[in-house]
mmCIF file of C-alpha atoms in Angstrom:
data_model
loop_
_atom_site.group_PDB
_atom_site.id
_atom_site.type_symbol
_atom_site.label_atom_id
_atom_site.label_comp_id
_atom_site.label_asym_id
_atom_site.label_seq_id
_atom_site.Cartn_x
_atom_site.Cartn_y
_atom_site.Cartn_z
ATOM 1 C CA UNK A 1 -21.835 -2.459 -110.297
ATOM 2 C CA UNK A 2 -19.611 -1.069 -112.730
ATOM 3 C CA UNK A 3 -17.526 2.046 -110.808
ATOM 4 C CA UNK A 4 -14.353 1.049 -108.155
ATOM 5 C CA UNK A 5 -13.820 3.876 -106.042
ATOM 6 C CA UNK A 6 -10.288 4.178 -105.262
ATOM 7 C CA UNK A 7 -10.377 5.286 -102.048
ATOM 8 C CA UNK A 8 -6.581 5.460 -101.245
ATOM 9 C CA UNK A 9 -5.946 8.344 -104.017
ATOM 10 C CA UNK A 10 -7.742 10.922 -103.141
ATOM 11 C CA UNK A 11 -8.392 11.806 -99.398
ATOM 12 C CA UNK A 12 -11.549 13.511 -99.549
ATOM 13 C CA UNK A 13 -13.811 10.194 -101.360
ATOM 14 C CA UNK A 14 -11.897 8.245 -98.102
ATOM 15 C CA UNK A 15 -13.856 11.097 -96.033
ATOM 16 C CA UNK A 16 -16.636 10.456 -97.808
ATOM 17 C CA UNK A 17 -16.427 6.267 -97.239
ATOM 18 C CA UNK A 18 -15.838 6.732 -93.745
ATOM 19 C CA UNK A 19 -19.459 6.305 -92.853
ATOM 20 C CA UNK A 20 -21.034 3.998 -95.989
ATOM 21 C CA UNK A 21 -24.118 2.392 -97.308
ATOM 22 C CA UNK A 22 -24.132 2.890 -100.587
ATOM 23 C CA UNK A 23 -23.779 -0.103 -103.446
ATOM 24 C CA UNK A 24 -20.339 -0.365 -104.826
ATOM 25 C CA UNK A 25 -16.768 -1.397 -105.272
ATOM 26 C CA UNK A 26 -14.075 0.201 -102.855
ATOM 27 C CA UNK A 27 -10.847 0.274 -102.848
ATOM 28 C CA UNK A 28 -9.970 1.391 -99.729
ATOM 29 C CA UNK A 29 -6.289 0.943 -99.619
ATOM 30 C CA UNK A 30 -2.992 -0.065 -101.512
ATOM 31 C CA UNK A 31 0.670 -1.730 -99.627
ATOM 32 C CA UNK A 32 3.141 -3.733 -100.705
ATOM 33 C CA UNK A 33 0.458 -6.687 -99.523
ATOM 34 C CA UNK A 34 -1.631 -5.865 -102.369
ATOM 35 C CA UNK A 35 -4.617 -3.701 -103.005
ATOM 36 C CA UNK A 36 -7.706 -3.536 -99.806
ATOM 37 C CA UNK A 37 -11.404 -4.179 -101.388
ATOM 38 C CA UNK A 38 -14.431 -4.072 -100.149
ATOM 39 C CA UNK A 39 -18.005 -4.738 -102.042
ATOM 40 C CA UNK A 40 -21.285 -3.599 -100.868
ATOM 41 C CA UNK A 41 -24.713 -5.093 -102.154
ATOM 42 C CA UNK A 42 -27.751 -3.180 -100.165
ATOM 43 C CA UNK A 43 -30.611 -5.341 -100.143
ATOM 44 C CA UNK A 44 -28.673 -8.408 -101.536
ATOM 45 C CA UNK A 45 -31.709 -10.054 -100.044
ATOM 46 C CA UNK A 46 -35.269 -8.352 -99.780
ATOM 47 C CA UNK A 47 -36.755 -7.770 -96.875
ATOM 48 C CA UNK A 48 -39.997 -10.267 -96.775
ATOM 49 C CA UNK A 49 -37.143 -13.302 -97.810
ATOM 50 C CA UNK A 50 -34.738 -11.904 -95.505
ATOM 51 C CA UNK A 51 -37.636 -11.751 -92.392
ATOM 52 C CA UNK A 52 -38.747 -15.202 -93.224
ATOM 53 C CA UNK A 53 -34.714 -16.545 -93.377
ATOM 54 C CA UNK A 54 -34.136 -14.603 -90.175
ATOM 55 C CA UNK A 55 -36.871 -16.232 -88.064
ATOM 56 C CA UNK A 56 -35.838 -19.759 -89.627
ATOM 57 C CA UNK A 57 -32.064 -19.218 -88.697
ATOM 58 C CA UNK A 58 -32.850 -18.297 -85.235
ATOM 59 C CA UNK A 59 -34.761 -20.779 -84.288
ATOM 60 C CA UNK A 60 -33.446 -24.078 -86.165
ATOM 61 C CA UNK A 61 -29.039 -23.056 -86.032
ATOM 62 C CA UNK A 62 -27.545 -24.825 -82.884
ATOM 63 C CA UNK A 63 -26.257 -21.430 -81.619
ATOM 64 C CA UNK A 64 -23.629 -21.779 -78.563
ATOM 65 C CA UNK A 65 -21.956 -18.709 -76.843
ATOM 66 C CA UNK A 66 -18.380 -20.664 -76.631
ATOM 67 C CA UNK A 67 -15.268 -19.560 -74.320
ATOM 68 C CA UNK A 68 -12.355 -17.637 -76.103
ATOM 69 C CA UNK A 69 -8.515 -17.314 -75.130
ATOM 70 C CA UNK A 70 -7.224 -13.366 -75.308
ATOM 71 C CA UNK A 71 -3.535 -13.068 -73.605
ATOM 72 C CA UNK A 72 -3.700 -16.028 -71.148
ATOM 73 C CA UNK A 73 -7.140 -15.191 -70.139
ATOM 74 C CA UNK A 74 -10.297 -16.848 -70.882
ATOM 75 C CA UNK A 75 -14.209 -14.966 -71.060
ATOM 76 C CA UNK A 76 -17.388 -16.195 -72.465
ATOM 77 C CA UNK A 77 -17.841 -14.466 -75.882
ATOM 78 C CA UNK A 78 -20.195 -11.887 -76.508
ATOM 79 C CA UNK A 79 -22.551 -13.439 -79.261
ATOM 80 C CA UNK A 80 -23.637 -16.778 -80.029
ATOM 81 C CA UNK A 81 -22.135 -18.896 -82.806
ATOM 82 C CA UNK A 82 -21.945 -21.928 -84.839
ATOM 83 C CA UNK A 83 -20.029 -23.321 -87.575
ATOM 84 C CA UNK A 84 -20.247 -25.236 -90.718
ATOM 85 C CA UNK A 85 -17.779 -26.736 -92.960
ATOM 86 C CA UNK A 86 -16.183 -30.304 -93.921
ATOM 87 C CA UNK A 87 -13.135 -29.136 -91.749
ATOM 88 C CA UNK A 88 -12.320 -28.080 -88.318
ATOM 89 C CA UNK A 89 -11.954 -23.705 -87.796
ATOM 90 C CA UNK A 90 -9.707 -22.441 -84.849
ATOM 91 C CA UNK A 91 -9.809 -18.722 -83.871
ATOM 92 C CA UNK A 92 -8.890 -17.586 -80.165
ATOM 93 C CA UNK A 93 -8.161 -21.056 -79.232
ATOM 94 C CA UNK A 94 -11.641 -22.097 -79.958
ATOM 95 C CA UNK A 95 -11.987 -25.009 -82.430
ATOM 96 C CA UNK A 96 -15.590 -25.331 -84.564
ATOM 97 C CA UNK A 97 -15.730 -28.838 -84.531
ATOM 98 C CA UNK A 98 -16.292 -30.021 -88.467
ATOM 99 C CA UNK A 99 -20.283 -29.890 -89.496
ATOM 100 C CA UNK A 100 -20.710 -31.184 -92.830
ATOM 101 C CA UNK A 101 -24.594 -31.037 -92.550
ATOM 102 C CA UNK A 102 -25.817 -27.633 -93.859
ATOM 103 C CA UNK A 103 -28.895 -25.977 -93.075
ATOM 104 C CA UNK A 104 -31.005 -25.938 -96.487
ATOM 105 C CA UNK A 105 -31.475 -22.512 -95.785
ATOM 106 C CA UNK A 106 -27.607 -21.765 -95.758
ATOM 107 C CA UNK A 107 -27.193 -24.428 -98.895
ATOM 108 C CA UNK A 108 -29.164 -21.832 -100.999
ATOM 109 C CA UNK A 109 -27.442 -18.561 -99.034
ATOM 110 C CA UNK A 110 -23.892 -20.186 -99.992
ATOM 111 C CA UNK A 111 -24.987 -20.979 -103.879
ATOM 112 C CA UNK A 112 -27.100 -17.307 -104.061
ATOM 113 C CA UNK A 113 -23.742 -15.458 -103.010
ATOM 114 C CA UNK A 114 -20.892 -17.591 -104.818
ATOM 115 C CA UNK A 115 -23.178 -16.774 -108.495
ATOM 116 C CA UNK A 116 -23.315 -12.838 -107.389
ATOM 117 C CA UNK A 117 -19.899 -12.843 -106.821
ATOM 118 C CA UNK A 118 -17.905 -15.253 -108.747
ATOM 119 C CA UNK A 119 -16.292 -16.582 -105.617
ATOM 120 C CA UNK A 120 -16.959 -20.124 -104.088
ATOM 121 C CA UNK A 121 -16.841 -20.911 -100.325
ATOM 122 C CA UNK A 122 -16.709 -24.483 -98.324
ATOM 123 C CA UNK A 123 -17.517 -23.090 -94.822
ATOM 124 C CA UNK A 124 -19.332 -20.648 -92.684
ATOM 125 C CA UNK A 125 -19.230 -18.777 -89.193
ATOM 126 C CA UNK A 126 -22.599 -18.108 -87.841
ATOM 127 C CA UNK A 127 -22.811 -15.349 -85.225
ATOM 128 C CA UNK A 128 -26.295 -14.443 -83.422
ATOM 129 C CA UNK A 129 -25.928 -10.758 -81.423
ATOM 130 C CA UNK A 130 -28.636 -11.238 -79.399
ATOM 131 C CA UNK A 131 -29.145 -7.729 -78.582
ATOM 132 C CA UNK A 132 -27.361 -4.121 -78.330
ATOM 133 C CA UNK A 133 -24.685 -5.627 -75.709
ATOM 134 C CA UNK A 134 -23.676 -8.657 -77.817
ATOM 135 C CA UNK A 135 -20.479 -7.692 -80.020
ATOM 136 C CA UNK A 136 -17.165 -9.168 -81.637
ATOM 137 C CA UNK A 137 -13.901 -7.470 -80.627
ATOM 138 C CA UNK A 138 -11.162 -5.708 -83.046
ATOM 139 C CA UNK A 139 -9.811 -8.662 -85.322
ATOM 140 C CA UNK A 140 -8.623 -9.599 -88.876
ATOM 141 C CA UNK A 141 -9.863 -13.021 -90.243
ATOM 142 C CA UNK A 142 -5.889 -14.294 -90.725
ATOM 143 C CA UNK A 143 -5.580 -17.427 -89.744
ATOM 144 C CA UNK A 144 -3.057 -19.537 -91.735
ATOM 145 C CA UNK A 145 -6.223 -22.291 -92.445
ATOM 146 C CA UNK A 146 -7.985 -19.896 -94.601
ATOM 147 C CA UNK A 147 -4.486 -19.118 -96.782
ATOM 148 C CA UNK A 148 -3.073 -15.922 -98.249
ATOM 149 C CA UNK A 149 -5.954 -13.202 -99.050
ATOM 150 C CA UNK A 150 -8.899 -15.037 -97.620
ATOM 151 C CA UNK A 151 -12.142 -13.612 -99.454
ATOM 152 C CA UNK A 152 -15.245 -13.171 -96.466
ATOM 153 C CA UNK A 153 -18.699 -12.924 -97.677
ATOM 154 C CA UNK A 154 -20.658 -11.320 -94.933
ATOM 155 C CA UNK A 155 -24.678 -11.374 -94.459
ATOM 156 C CA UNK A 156 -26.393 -9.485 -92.515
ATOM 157 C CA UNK A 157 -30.605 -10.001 -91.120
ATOM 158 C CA UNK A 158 -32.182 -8.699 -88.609
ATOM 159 C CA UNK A 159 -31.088 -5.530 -86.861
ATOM 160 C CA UNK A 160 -28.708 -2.840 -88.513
ATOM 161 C CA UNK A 161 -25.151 -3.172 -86.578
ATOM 162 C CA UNK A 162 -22.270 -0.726 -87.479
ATOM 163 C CA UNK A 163 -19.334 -2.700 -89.078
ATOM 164 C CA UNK A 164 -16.299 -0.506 -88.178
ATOM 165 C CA UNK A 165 -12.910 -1.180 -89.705
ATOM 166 C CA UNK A 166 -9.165 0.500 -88.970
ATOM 167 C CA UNK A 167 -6.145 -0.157 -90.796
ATOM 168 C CA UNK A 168 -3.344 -1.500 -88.984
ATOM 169 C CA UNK A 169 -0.574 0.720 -88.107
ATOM 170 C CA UNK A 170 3.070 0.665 -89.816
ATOM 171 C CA UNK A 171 5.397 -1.290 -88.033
ATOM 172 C CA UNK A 172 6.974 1.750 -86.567
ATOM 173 C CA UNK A 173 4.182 2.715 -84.723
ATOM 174 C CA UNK A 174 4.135 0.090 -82.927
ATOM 175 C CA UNK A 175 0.906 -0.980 -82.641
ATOM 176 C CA UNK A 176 -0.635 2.649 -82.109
ATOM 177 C CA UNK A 177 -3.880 2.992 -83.727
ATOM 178 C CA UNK A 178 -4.503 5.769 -82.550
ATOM 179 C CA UNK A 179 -4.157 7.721 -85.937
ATOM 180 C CA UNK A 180 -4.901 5.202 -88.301
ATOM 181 C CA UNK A 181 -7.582 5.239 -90.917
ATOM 182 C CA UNK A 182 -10.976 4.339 -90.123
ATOM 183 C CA UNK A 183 -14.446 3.560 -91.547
ATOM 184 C CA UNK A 184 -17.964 2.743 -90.505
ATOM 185 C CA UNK A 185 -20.397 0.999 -92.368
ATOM 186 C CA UNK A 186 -24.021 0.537 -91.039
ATOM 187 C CA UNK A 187 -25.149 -2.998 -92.570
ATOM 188 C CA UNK A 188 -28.937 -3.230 -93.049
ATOM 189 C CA UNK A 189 -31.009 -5.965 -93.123
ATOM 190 C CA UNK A 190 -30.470 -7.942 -96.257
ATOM 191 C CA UNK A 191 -26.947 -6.650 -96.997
ATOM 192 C CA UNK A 192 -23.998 -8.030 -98.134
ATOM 193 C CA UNK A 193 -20.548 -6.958 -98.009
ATOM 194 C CA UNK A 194 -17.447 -8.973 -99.465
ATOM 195 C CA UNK A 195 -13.764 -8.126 -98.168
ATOM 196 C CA UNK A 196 -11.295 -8.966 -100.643
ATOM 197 C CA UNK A 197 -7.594 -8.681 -101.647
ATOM 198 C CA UNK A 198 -5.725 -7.537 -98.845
ATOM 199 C CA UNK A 199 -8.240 -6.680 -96.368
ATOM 200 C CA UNK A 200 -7.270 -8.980 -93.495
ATOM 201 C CA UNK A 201 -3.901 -8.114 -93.974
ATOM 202 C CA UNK A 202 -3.604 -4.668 -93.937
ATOM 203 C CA UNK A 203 -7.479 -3.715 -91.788
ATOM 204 C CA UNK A 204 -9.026 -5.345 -88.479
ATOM 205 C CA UNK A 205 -13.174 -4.700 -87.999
ATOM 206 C CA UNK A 206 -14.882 -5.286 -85.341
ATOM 207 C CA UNK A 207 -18.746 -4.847 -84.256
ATOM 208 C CA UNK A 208 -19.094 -2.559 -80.987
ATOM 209 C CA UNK A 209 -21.319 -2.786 -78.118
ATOM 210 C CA UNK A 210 -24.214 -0.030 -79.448
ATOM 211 C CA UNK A 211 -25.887 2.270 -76.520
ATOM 212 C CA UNK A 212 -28.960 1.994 -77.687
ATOM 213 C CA UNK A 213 -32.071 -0.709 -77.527
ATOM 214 C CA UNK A 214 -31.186 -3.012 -80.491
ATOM 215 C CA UNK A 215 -32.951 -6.453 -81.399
ATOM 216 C CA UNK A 216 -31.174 -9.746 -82.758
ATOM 217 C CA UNK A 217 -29.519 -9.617 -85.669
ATOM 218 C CA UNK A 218 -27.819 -12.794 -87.748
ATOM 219 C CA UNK A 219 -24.487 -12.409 -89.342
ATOM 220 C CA UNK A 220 -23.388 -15.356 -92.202
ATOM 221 C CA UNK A 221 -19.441 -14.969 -92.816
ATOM 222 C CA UNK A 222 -19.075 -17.507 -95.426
ATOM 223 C CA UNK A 223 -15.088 -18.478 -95.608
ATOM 224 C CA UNK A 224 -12.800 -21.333 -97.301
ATOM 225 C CA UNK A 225 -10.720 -23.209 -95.093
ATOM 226 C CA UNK A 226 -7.831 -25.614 -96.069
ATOM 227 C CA UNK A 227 -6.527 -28.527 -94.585
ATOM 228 C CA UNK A 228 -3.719 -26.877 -92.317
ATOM 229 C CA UNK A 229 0.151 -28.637 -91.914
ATOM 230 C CA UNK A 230 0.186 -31.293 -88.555
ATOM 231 C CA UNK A 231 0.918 -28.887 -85.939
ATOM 232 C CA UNK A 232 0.131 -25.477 -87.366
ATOM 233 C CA UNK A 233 -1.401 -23.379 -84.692
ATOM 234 C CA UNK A 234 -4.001 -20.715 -85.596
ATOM 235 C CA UNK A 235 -3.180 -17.754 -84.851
ATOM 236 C CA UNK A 236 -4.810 -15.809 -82.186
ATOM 237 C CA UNK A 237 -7.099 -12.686 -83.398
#
């Protein structure tokens, strides 16, 4: 996977990324926060390993749909997750409670995707969309306990979900995203897609409620957390 496609240059290849599955290295943008990347591995897993780790995650992961803080107000989240890490997470106001004891089957996801792509990881986010009405809002993964530039390594099993992503507006738009830059990227069973750089910073994603039948699908977003400061609140996404 040799070729980065600068997407920010040249308007027409963003055109052309707006709706992606194709194997590769994209930059997608460049700020002052640094440069936006996203890799894409099709098939990082094939699809008689990945059926066989789907229907062992499903049943044996003690998934939990947990109740999330937006603006004062609290609601049941639309998924099922669970968590897995030597240290506590906190997103929304809802804190994963440390789980040192990895699944086997995650143990050899974790090691599979740190040799592919030189990066290591000490925790992971499980999420379980049970079916086409399931979904996770607009959000960056910015909390101050995974640190400046947080790397995500995202896998998907089971049924094909769009990932959509929208860079965030200047400041003096003040929070209009209405004509910001967006992409969709349909993730497959088996794939794997890394953000990297400045992608949290700069982009939100999000996986919308489809209008169609849809069955289960699993989503790994393997992370590295640090210890946070006494006091440090996470922030809200």
């Amino acid at each position: 996977m040799s070729d980065i496609h600068q997407i920010w240059f040249d308007s027409e290849c963003l055109k052309s990324f707006k709706k992606t599955s194709k194997e590769g290295v994209y930059e997608i943008s460049a700020s002052p926060t640094g440069i936006s990347r996203i890799r894409l591995f099709p098939n990082f897993i094939e699809s008689e390993e990945a059926d066989w780790i789907f229907e062992q995650l499903c049943q044996d992961i003690p998934w939990k749909q947990r109740t999330g803080i937006r603006e004062g107000i609290s609601y049941l989240q639309p998924r099922l997750t669970a968590w897995y890490g030597e240290l506590p997470y906190t997103y929304s106001r809802i804190t994963m409670e440390p789980n040192p004891e990895w699944h086997p089957v995650l143990s050899m996801l974790k090691s599979r995707i740190e040799e592919n792509t030189g990066h290591t990881f000490n925790s992971l986010l499980c999420n379980l969309y049970r079916n086409d009405k399931d979904s996770v809002d607009w959000h960056s993964d910015d909390e101050p306990s995974l640190g400046a530039c947080p790397i995500i390594a995202s896998l998907s099993l089971g049924a094909t979900r769009v990932f959509e992503m929208r860079k965030k507006p200047p400041p003096e738009e003040n929070g209009d995203y209405t004509y910001v830059e967006k992409v969709k990227i349909p993730l497959d069973h088996g794939t794997l897609l890394v953000m990297e750089g400045a992608t949290q910073a700069d982009w939100q994603h999000r996986v919308p409620k489809e209008y169609h039948s849809k069955g289960a699908r699993v989503n790994l977003t393997f992370r590295t957390v640090f210890s946070e400061p006494s006091g440090m609140d996470s922030r809200v996404t």
